[in-house]
Amino acid sequence: MNYVSTRDSSLKITAAEAIARGLSPDGGLFVPEALPRVSVETLRSLGRMSYARRAAAIMGLFLEDYSAEELKEYTEAAYSEERFGAAPAPLHKADETTAYLELWHGPTCAFKDMALQVMPHLLRAALVKTGETKQVCILVATSGDTGKAALEGFRDVEGTKIFVFYPSDGVSDVQKLQMRTQQGKNVGVCAVRGNFDDAQSGVKAIFGDKDMLRKLAEAGYFFSSANSINWGRLLPQVVYYFSAYCDAVEQGMVPFGEKINFCVPTGNFGDILAGWIAKKCGLPVDKLICASNTNKVLTDFFRTGAYDRMRPFHTTMSPSMDILISSNLERLLYMATEDDRQVKAWMEALGEKGSYSVPESLLRTLQTDFACGWCSEENTRREIGARYAEGYLIDTHTAVASRVLADYRAETGDRKCAVVLSTASPYKFCDHVLSAIGSEAKGSGTQLIDTLSQLTGTPVPRPLAGLDKREVRFDQVVEKTEMPNAVLGMLGIG
Ligand SMILES: *Cc1c(COP(=O)(O)O)cnc(C)c1O
């Protein structure tokens, strides 16, 4: 199976090349030229497998240049009991037709671990397969969770360096401290003044900066990305949609073969796109419900066909969804139209005037797969309170999706079995979660960890215990324009 760029489909490369490069030189993203079909027999057989084996089986369909043995080794190392506990992606059944897919049992307590624990294995192998002799320098722009998960995934991985930029305002206290205290010899962390889009566009600019690329090459490095623009980040996320479906069948929530809905708290559109890919491969899915917070650019897009980022940016209590440029939408547009020139034109319009519109016919097609909705700050708080009153504690991002699902059901009458993707541990957002469940506790995010545990009787996740006692290793803050120099400084060149 070959991969093509969303902006130039004549550019065909292997899976390993797509993973090694991250972003296409024309600015496009890599996508499979055609999607594999998962047969009913394969789907049935997944039900009897461990998560690691499910992952090896699904990823193998997309990665023809990786052997089954390689994938088995990588997935077993990534989804080990030591890293994820007994079950990497358990399904919490809330009622007969609603379940929460808990994707935060990994080393950083957010769903990004699901991909970032396995991606470094895929990338290292990709470098060998493509004959790359330079070392890879991973640059990440993070809205909070990706950065920490990437740092953990790549920490002390030979032949790699990793640098993470996070927006100085717009990540939680716990997230900030998780990154500033990161261990490892090959890691760097730096705050950027501004919001996530500033950090992300800064990183994208570095990837396209010829002078930077030359300096790096001279020092024996090349850039790659661990953001969900990298196919190696996106693919492992396809797996848990299959896994959740098998578990929903196993738990008697749906008869095998019947369709279910997924409701996904969305930011960069990577997570929900993985669900759409699963559907297009044959997973019985009806609607993918795209849930946004007050930065509801995607809700407006799926309702009107107009994508318009020229709007006020809101800093919310679900910071990983505070995004106005959802990069992975480009992949959906290409895969739905297979029109690289059109996609290129839309993306240029987005860059130049901040908006574009898709034709009515395409919008209708997308609406058969996607529903959408958004949730205010007040309703996010209420949703956490309401679910907690029923005995289940959820974080701010999961709450957005949980509420959007309730609204969707009320609006449409669609009562199909639905899975809400639970993307972070409530312990990453203690302050908001505590206030939502009616506590008046004050203090910094890290002190509140113990308070939340005592009040709710739930255990502190192991990776967050004792966070405030760790040494801060990274406290640099730069302007967006200084990001290239920060990278060179961290690499000790230029
Ligand atoms: C990253 C993230 C999201 C959004 O996922 P996308 O793939 O960017 O759409 C939602 N919730 C949490 C907790 C996240 O870390």
XYZ file of C-alpha atoms and ligand atoms in Angstrom:
509
model
C 0.000 0.000 0.000
C 1.326 3.400 -1.011
C 0.816 6.741 0.640
C 0.131 10.004 -1.187
C 0.203 13.663 -0.234
C -3.165 15.388 0.198
C -1.837 18.243 -1.963
C -0.159 16.168 -4.681
C -1.359 12.628 -5.245
C 1.347 11.950 -7.847
C 3.792 11.861 -4.924
C 3.651 8.198 -3.897
C 5.764 6.794 -1.070
C 5.854 3.791 1.262
C 4.437 3.708 4.790
C 7.941 3.846 6.265
C 8.763 6.934 4.207
C 5.520 8.616 5.259
C 6.305 7.974 8.920
C 9.945 9.044 8.614
C 9.047 12.321 6.872
C 5.975 13.322 8.874
C 4.818 16.173 6.662
C 4.958 16.180 2.848
C 7.346 18.762 1.307
C 4.376 20.388 -0.478
C 2.784 21.112 2.916
C 0.259 18.287 2.549
C -0.317 15.311 4.836
C 0.245 11.685 3.926
C -2.742 9.369 3.567
C -3.107 5.778 2.332
C -3.845 5.675 -1.376
C -6.682 3.239 -0.696
C -8.075 1.853 2.556
C -7.861 -1.830 3.458
C -11.065 -3.762 4.064
C -11.480 -5.455 7.454
C -13.561 -8.558 6.885
C -16.287 -9.806 9.227
C -14.074 -12.786 10.101
C -11.165 -10.523 11.008
C -13.433 -8.353 13.137
C -14.741 -11.416 14.928
C -11.250 -12.734 15.547
C -10.143 -9.422 17.087
C -12.644 -10.007 19.870
C -10.534 -12.843 21.252
C -7.255 -10.920 21.205
C -5.359 -8.799 23.705
C -5.135 -5.061 22.964
C -1.538 -5.445 21.746
C -2.549 -8.157 19.294
C -5.534 -6.157 18.074
C -3.138 -3.272 17.439
C -0.662 -5.443 15.528
C -3.466 -6.914 13.409
C -5.068 -3.581 12.451
C -1.832 -1.664 11.933
C -0.457 -4.513 9.827
C -3.172 -3.859 7.235
C -1.769 -0.366 6.689
C 1.952 -1.044 7.087
C 2.910 -3.522 4.407
C 6.598 -2.727 4.736
C 6.637 -3.796 8.419
C 6.653 -7.509 9.227
C 4.102 -9.142 11.529
C 6.947 -9.975 13.937
C 8.064 -6.353 14.088
C 4.569 -5.113 14.828
C 4.037 -7.781 17.458
C 7.246 -6.729 19.189
C 6.374 -3.006 19.086
C 2.802 -3.349 20.260
C 3.723 -5.689 23.096
C 6.405 -3.281 24.282
C 4.081 -0.281 23.954
C 0.892 -1.652 25.530
C 2.562 -3.577 28.330
C 1.037 -3.981 31.750
C 3.884 -1.929 33.174
C 2.932 1.057 31.011
C -0.849 0.757 30.848
C -1.946 -1.455 33.700
C -4.148 -4.472 33.110
C -6.228 -3.026 30.225
C -4.920 -0.277 27.905
C -8.357 0.862 26.674
C -11.179 -0.432 28.905
C -14.825 0.303 28.142
C -16.749 1.679 31.111
C -20.434 0.854 30.684
C -22.527 3.688 32.124
C -25.978 2.414 31.090
C -27.479 -0.044 28.582
C -26.618 2.104 25.565
C -23.789 4.378 26.728
C -20.160 3.564 27.446
C -16.981 5.563 28.010
C -13.833 4.347 26.299
C -11.094 5.166 28.820
C -7.978 6.025 26.852
C -5.962 7.497 29.706
C -4.418 4.534 31.492
C -0.973 5.165 29.962
C 2.127 6.872 31.392
C 0.872 10.474 31.009
C -2.832 9.941 31.790
C -4.123 11.177 28.412
C -5.204 9.382 25.264
C -2.143 10.625 23.362
C -0.212 7.769 25.009
C -2.215 5.289 22.941
C -0.335 6.474 19.857
C 2.836 7.924 21.296
C 3.942 4.818 23.125
C 4.088 2.867 19.868
C 5.037 5.599 17.390
C 8.732 5.841 18.384
C 9.087 2.137 17.511
C 7.462 2.729 14.125
C 9.656 5.741 13.478
C 12.929 4.120 14.443
C 12.164 1.172 12.186
C 11.142 3.601 9.424
C 14.555 5.281 9.572
C 16.291 1.938 9.129
C 13.933 0.891 6.322
C 14.448 4.138 4.412
C 18.237 4.073 4.830
C 18.289 7.337 6.767
C 21.685 7.991 8.321
C 20.945 11.322 10.014
C 19.462 11.522 13.488
C 15.845 12.568 13.798
C 14.899 15.724 15.645
C 11.236 15.589 16.632
C 9.515 18.959 16.995
C 6.154 19.085 18.709
C 3.658 21.880 19.240
C 1.337 20.901 22.027
C -1.951 22.084 23.452
C -0.983 20.188 26.599
C -1.235 16.434 26.335
C 0.704 15.619 23.165
C 3.867 17.233 24.464
C 4.124 15.172 27.586
C 3.084 11.974 25.835
C 5.665 12.540 23.082
C 8.382 13.289 25.635
C 7.620 10.043 27.452
C 7.405 8.066 24.222
C 10.733 9.338 22.841
C 12.620 9.764 26.097
C 16.092 8.177 25.760
C 15.185 6.552 22.429
C 18.501 6.199 20.636
C 19.083 8.263 17.506
C 16.355 10.775 18.395
C 16.032 14.221 19.936
C 12.708 15.673 20.939
C 11.700 19.306 21.525
C 8.316 20.406 22.714
C 6.799 23.890 22.481
C 3.723 24.638 24.558
C 1.667 27.867 24.686
C 2.561 29.845 27.814
C -1.117 30.465 28.514
C -3.355 27.589 27.702
C -2.162 24.433 29.445
C -3.161 23.332 32.951
C -0.830 23.539 35.983
C -0.491 19.771 36.029
C 0.274 19.626 32.301
C 2.872 22.382 32.620
C 4.591 20.719 35.532
C 4.512 17.334 33.827
C 6.509 18.821 30.953
C 8.833 21.091 32.928
C 9.971 18.148 35.059
C 10.525 15.777 32.117
C 13.405 13.341 32.515
C 15.655 12.037 29.725
C 18.927 12.938 27.993
C 17.480 13.717 24.549
C 14.586 16.015 25.520
C 13.890 19.767 25.522
C 10.834 21.793 26.532
C 10.079 25.480 25.906
C 7.059 27.760 26.404
C 5.941 30.088 23.578
C 4.113 33.354 24.290
C 0.675 32.947 22.702
C -1.857 30.193 22.132
C -1.672 26.723 20.589
C -2.122 27.966 17.034
C 0.914 30.233 17.530
C 3.001 27.284 18.706
C 1.732 25.032 15.905
C 2.242 27.564 13.113
C 5.704 28.310 14.561
C 6.653 24.647 14.302
C 5.197 24.383 10.798
C 7.264 27.417 9.773
C 10.446 25.772 11.074
C 9.684 22.633 9.036
C 9.500 24.811 5.901
C 12.519 27.027 6.719
C 15.290 26.169 4.217
C 17.979 27.865 6.250
C 17.051 25.848 9.337
C 16.943 22.600 7.354
C 20.418 23.283 6.000
C 21.869 24.050 9.436
C 20.342 20.898 10.820
C 21.570 18.732 7.967
C 25.090 20.060 8.479
C 24.902 19.013 12.113
C 23.612 15.544 11.119
C 19.923 15.958 11.938
C 16.623 16.192 10.125
C 13.207 17.258 11.403
C 10.174 15.109 11.879
C 6.958 15.523 13.763
C 5.058 13.651 16.441
C 1.899 15.723 16.021
C -1.095 13.972 14.553
C 0.006 15.283 11.175
C 2.349 12.244 11.229
C 0.682 9.082 9.941
C 2.507 7.068 12.615
C 0.593 9.060 15.212
C -2.785 8.660 13.588
C -2.750 4.982 12.686
C -2.493 3.568 16.244
C -5.667 5.509 17.060
C -7.671 3.543 14.488
C -7.106 0.473 16.658
C -9.135 1.507 19.685
C -12.306 2.027 17.651
C -12.103 -1.632 16.654
C -11.209 -2.585 20.192
C -14.133 -0.644 21.666
C -16.539 -2.248 19.236
C -15.339 -5.744 20.184
C -15.705 -4.895 23.867
C -19.191 -3.412 23.382
C -20.230 -6.684 21.739
C -18.538 -8.674 24.491
C -20.372 -6.669 27.186
C -23.708 -7.336 25.497
C -24.305 -3.708 24.525
C -24.747 -4.423 20.824
C -25.253 -7.567 18.720
C -22.239 -8.360 16.519
C -22.553 -6.570 13.185
C -24.967 -3.846 14.319
C -23.829 -0.246 14.026
C -22.909 1.973 16.937
C -22.118 5.698 17.304
C -18.967 7.282 18.662
C -18.836 10.726 20.236
C -15.369 12.291 20.197
C -14.032 15.409 21.940
C -12.235 17.064 19.060
C -9.381 19.527 18.604
C -6.949 18.817 15.801
C -9.399 16.292 14.268
C -6.943 13.388 14.568
C -8.857 11.261 17.020
C -12.209 11.433 15.235
C -10.572 11.008 11.812
C -9.158 7.693 13.051
C -12.765 6.672 13.799
C -13.854 7.639 10.299
C -11.016 5.569 8.854
C -12.147 2.612 10.984
C -15.656 3.051 9.585
C -14.394 3.207 5.993
C -12.452 -0.018 6.617
C -15.706 -1.733 7.491
C -16.226 -1.244 11.234
C -20.001 -1.088 11.896
C -20.233 2.606 12.797
C -23.164 4.863 12.014
C -22.403 8.395 13.213
C -19.176 9.946 14.390
C -20.275 12.832 16.550
C -17.738 15.659 16.520
C -17.834 17.439 19.881
C -16.293 20.899 20.328
C -15.984 23.339 23.199
C -16.622 27.080 22.676
C -13.974 27.050 19.928
C -16.656 25.529 17.726
C -15.100 26.008 14.307
C -15.785 22.349 13.436
C -19.425 22.446 14.539
C -19.947 25.388 12.204
C -18.106 23.577 9.425
C -20.217 20.426 9.649
C -23.413 22.503 9.776
C -22.647 24.987 6.987
C -19.727 23.709 4.916
C -17.769 26.904 5.699
C -14.544 26.592 7.631
C -13.699 29.959 9.160
C -10.900 30.416 11.634
C -11.274 34.205 11.704
C -13.013 34.337 15.053
C -12.110 35.024 18.675
C -10.009 32.338 20.320
C -11.340 31.121 23.675
C -9.167 29.688 26.423
C -11.359 27.031 28.022
C -11.202 24.370 30.718
C -10.667 21.771 27.957
C -7.404 23.238 26.581
C -6.532 20.293 24.336
C -9.552 21.266 22.253
C -8.723 24.978 22.058
C -7.806 24.863 18.395
C -8.975 26.910 15.422
C -6.962 25.131 12.742
C -7.817 21.437 12.834
C -4.984 20.061 10.708
C -6.384 16.604 10.113
C -9.526 17.904 8.449
C -7.299 18.187 5.382
C -6.976 14.403 5.360
C -10.745 13.966 5.499
C -11.272 16.420 2.646
C -8.744 14.613 0.487
C -9.969 11.121 1.265
C -13.579 12.149 0.656
C -12.858 13.920 -2.655
C -9.540 12.478 -3.919
C -9.039 15.917 -5.461
C -5.540 17.071 -4.518
C -5.736 20.344 -6.457
C -8.981 21.300 -4.782
C -7.624 20.437 -1.313
C -4.508 22.480 -2.016
C -6.677 25.444 -3.021
C -8.789 25.179 0.141
C -5.706 25.015 2.338
C -4.179 27.994 0.562
C -7.391 29.932 1.142
C -7.273 28.939 4.803
C -3.708 30.232 5.026
C -4.328 33.446 3.099
C -7.785 34.606 4.101
C -8.512 32.280 7.002
C -11.506 30.496 5.508
C -12.850 28.273 2.724
C -16.144 26.648 1.821
C -16.852 23.197 0.451
C -19.662 22.561 -2.040
C -23.107 21.498 -0.844
C -22.743 17.997 -2.349
C -19.575 17.294 -0.337
C -21.159 18.694 2.822
C -24.117 16.294 2.397
C -21.738 13.348 1.988
C -19.814 14.315 5.121
C -23.043 14.722 7.066
C -23.949 11.086 6.431
C -20.883 10.098 8.499
C -20.551 13.022 10.902
C -22.880 14.691 13.360
C -21.660 17.574 15.495
C -22.296 19.742 18.495
C -20.585 22.012 20.978
C -20.691 22.506 24.712
C -20.361 25.731 26.714
C -18.127 26.077 29.761
C -21.159 26.121 32.045
C -22.571 22.924 30.535
C -19.166 21.233 30.730
C -19.145 21.924 34.455
C -22.733 20.690 34.831
C -21.983 17.517 32.912
C -19.082 16.624 35.209
C -21.388 17.206 38.205
C -24.222 15.153 36.725
C -22.034 12.160 35.854
C -20.328 12.328 39.235
C -23.707 12.271 40.938
C -24.204 8.908 39.185
C -20.856 7.711 40.522
C -18.524 8.294 37.550
C -15.800 10.949 37.508
C -14.845 12.394 34.104
C -12.455 15.123 32.965
C -13.353 18.363 31.191
C -12.715 17.062 27.637
C -14.715 13.889 28.142
C -17.488 16.024 29.635
C -17.761 18.059 26.434
C -18.357 14.878 24.424
C -20.639 13.393 27.034
C -22.884 16.447 26.950
C -22.806 16.729 23.164
C -23.948 13.096 22.947
C -26.888 13.828 25.277
C -27.845 16.866 23.153
C -27.517 14.834 19.947
C -29.795 12.135 21.298
C -32.362 14.667 22.448
C -32.314 16.468 19.077
C -32.380 13.445 16.789
C -34.018 10.712 18.832
C -31.127 8.437 17.799
C -30.789 6.112 20.817
C -28.252 3.781 19.241
C -25.549 2.340 21.471
C -22.887 5.040 21.719
C -19.320 5.164 22.943
C -17.926 8.423 24.325
C -14.171 8.682 23.973
C -12.765 9.521 27.388
C -9.525 11.264 26.559
C -7.931 12.335 29.838
C -7.842 11.397 33.489
C -9.853 13.821 35.644
C -6.650 14.230 37.681
C -5.066 16.275 34.903
C -7.683 18.983 35.402
C -8.244 18.855 39.143
C -9.213 22.497 39.672
C -12.098 22.472 37.190
C -13.213 18.990 38.123
C -13.267 19.856 41.823
C -15.278 23.007 41.300
C -17.680 21.113 39.025
C -18.424 18.564 41.733
C -19.110 21.354 44.212
C -15.835 21.549 46.124
C -14.503 24.918 47.222
C -10.933 23.645 47.572
C -8.277 26.227 46.658
C -4.632 25.797 45.717
C -2.498 25.053 42.696
C -3.367 22.241 40.298
C -0.877 19.879 41.848
C -1.949 20.370 45.478
C -5.488 19.664 44.379
C -4.577 16.157 43.250
C -4.698 14.853 46.802
C -7.846 16.809 47.559
C -9.624 15.255 44.580
C -8.573 11.800 45.666
C -9.705 12.261 49.261
C -13.011 13.808 48.269
C -13.978 11.254 45.621
C -12.309 8.168 47.054
C -10.606 7.500 43.704
C -6.877 6.694 43.563
C -4.304 9.220 42.242
C -2.954 7.816 38.962
C 0.579 6.578 39.524
C 2.258 8.929 36.989
C 0.835 12.010 38.744
C 1.708 11.071 42.308
C 4.461 13.281 43.775
C 4.595 15.526 40.686
C 5.115 18.704 42.722
C 8.216 17.259 44.360
C 10.073 16.674 41.095
C 12.827 18.992 39.917
C 11.903 21.590 37.258
C 14.384 21.146 34.395
C 12.903 23.474 31.751
C 11.671 27.016 32.359
C 12.501 28.845 29.107
C 9.801 31.121 27.581
C 10.253 32.595 24.067
C 8.378 34.686 21.487
C 7.088 32.819 18.449
C 9.759 34.459 16.274
C 12.500 33.093 18.541
C 11.431 29.466 18.149
C 14.032 28.596 15.463
C 16.828 29.921 17.663
C 15.480 28.002 20.632
C 15.710 24.794 18.597
C 19.261 25.514 17.473
C 20.205 26.405 21.039
C 18.802 23.190 22.418
C 20.678 21.194 19.776
C 23.851 23.129 20.560
C 24.291 24.410 16.967
C 23.946 27.744 15.112
C -5.604 15.948 22.095
C -6.805 15.831 22.935
C -8.091 15.938 22.402
C -8.340 16.265 20.940
O -7.894 15.264 20.077
P -7.611 15.622 18.528
O -7.013 14.403 17.952
O -6.666 16.785 18.552
O -8.917 15.980 17.936
C -9.165 15.759 23.252
N -8.991 15.503 24.564
C -7.767 15.414 25.118
C -7.651 15.158 26.564
C -6.638 15.561 24.328
O -5.422 15.468 24.880
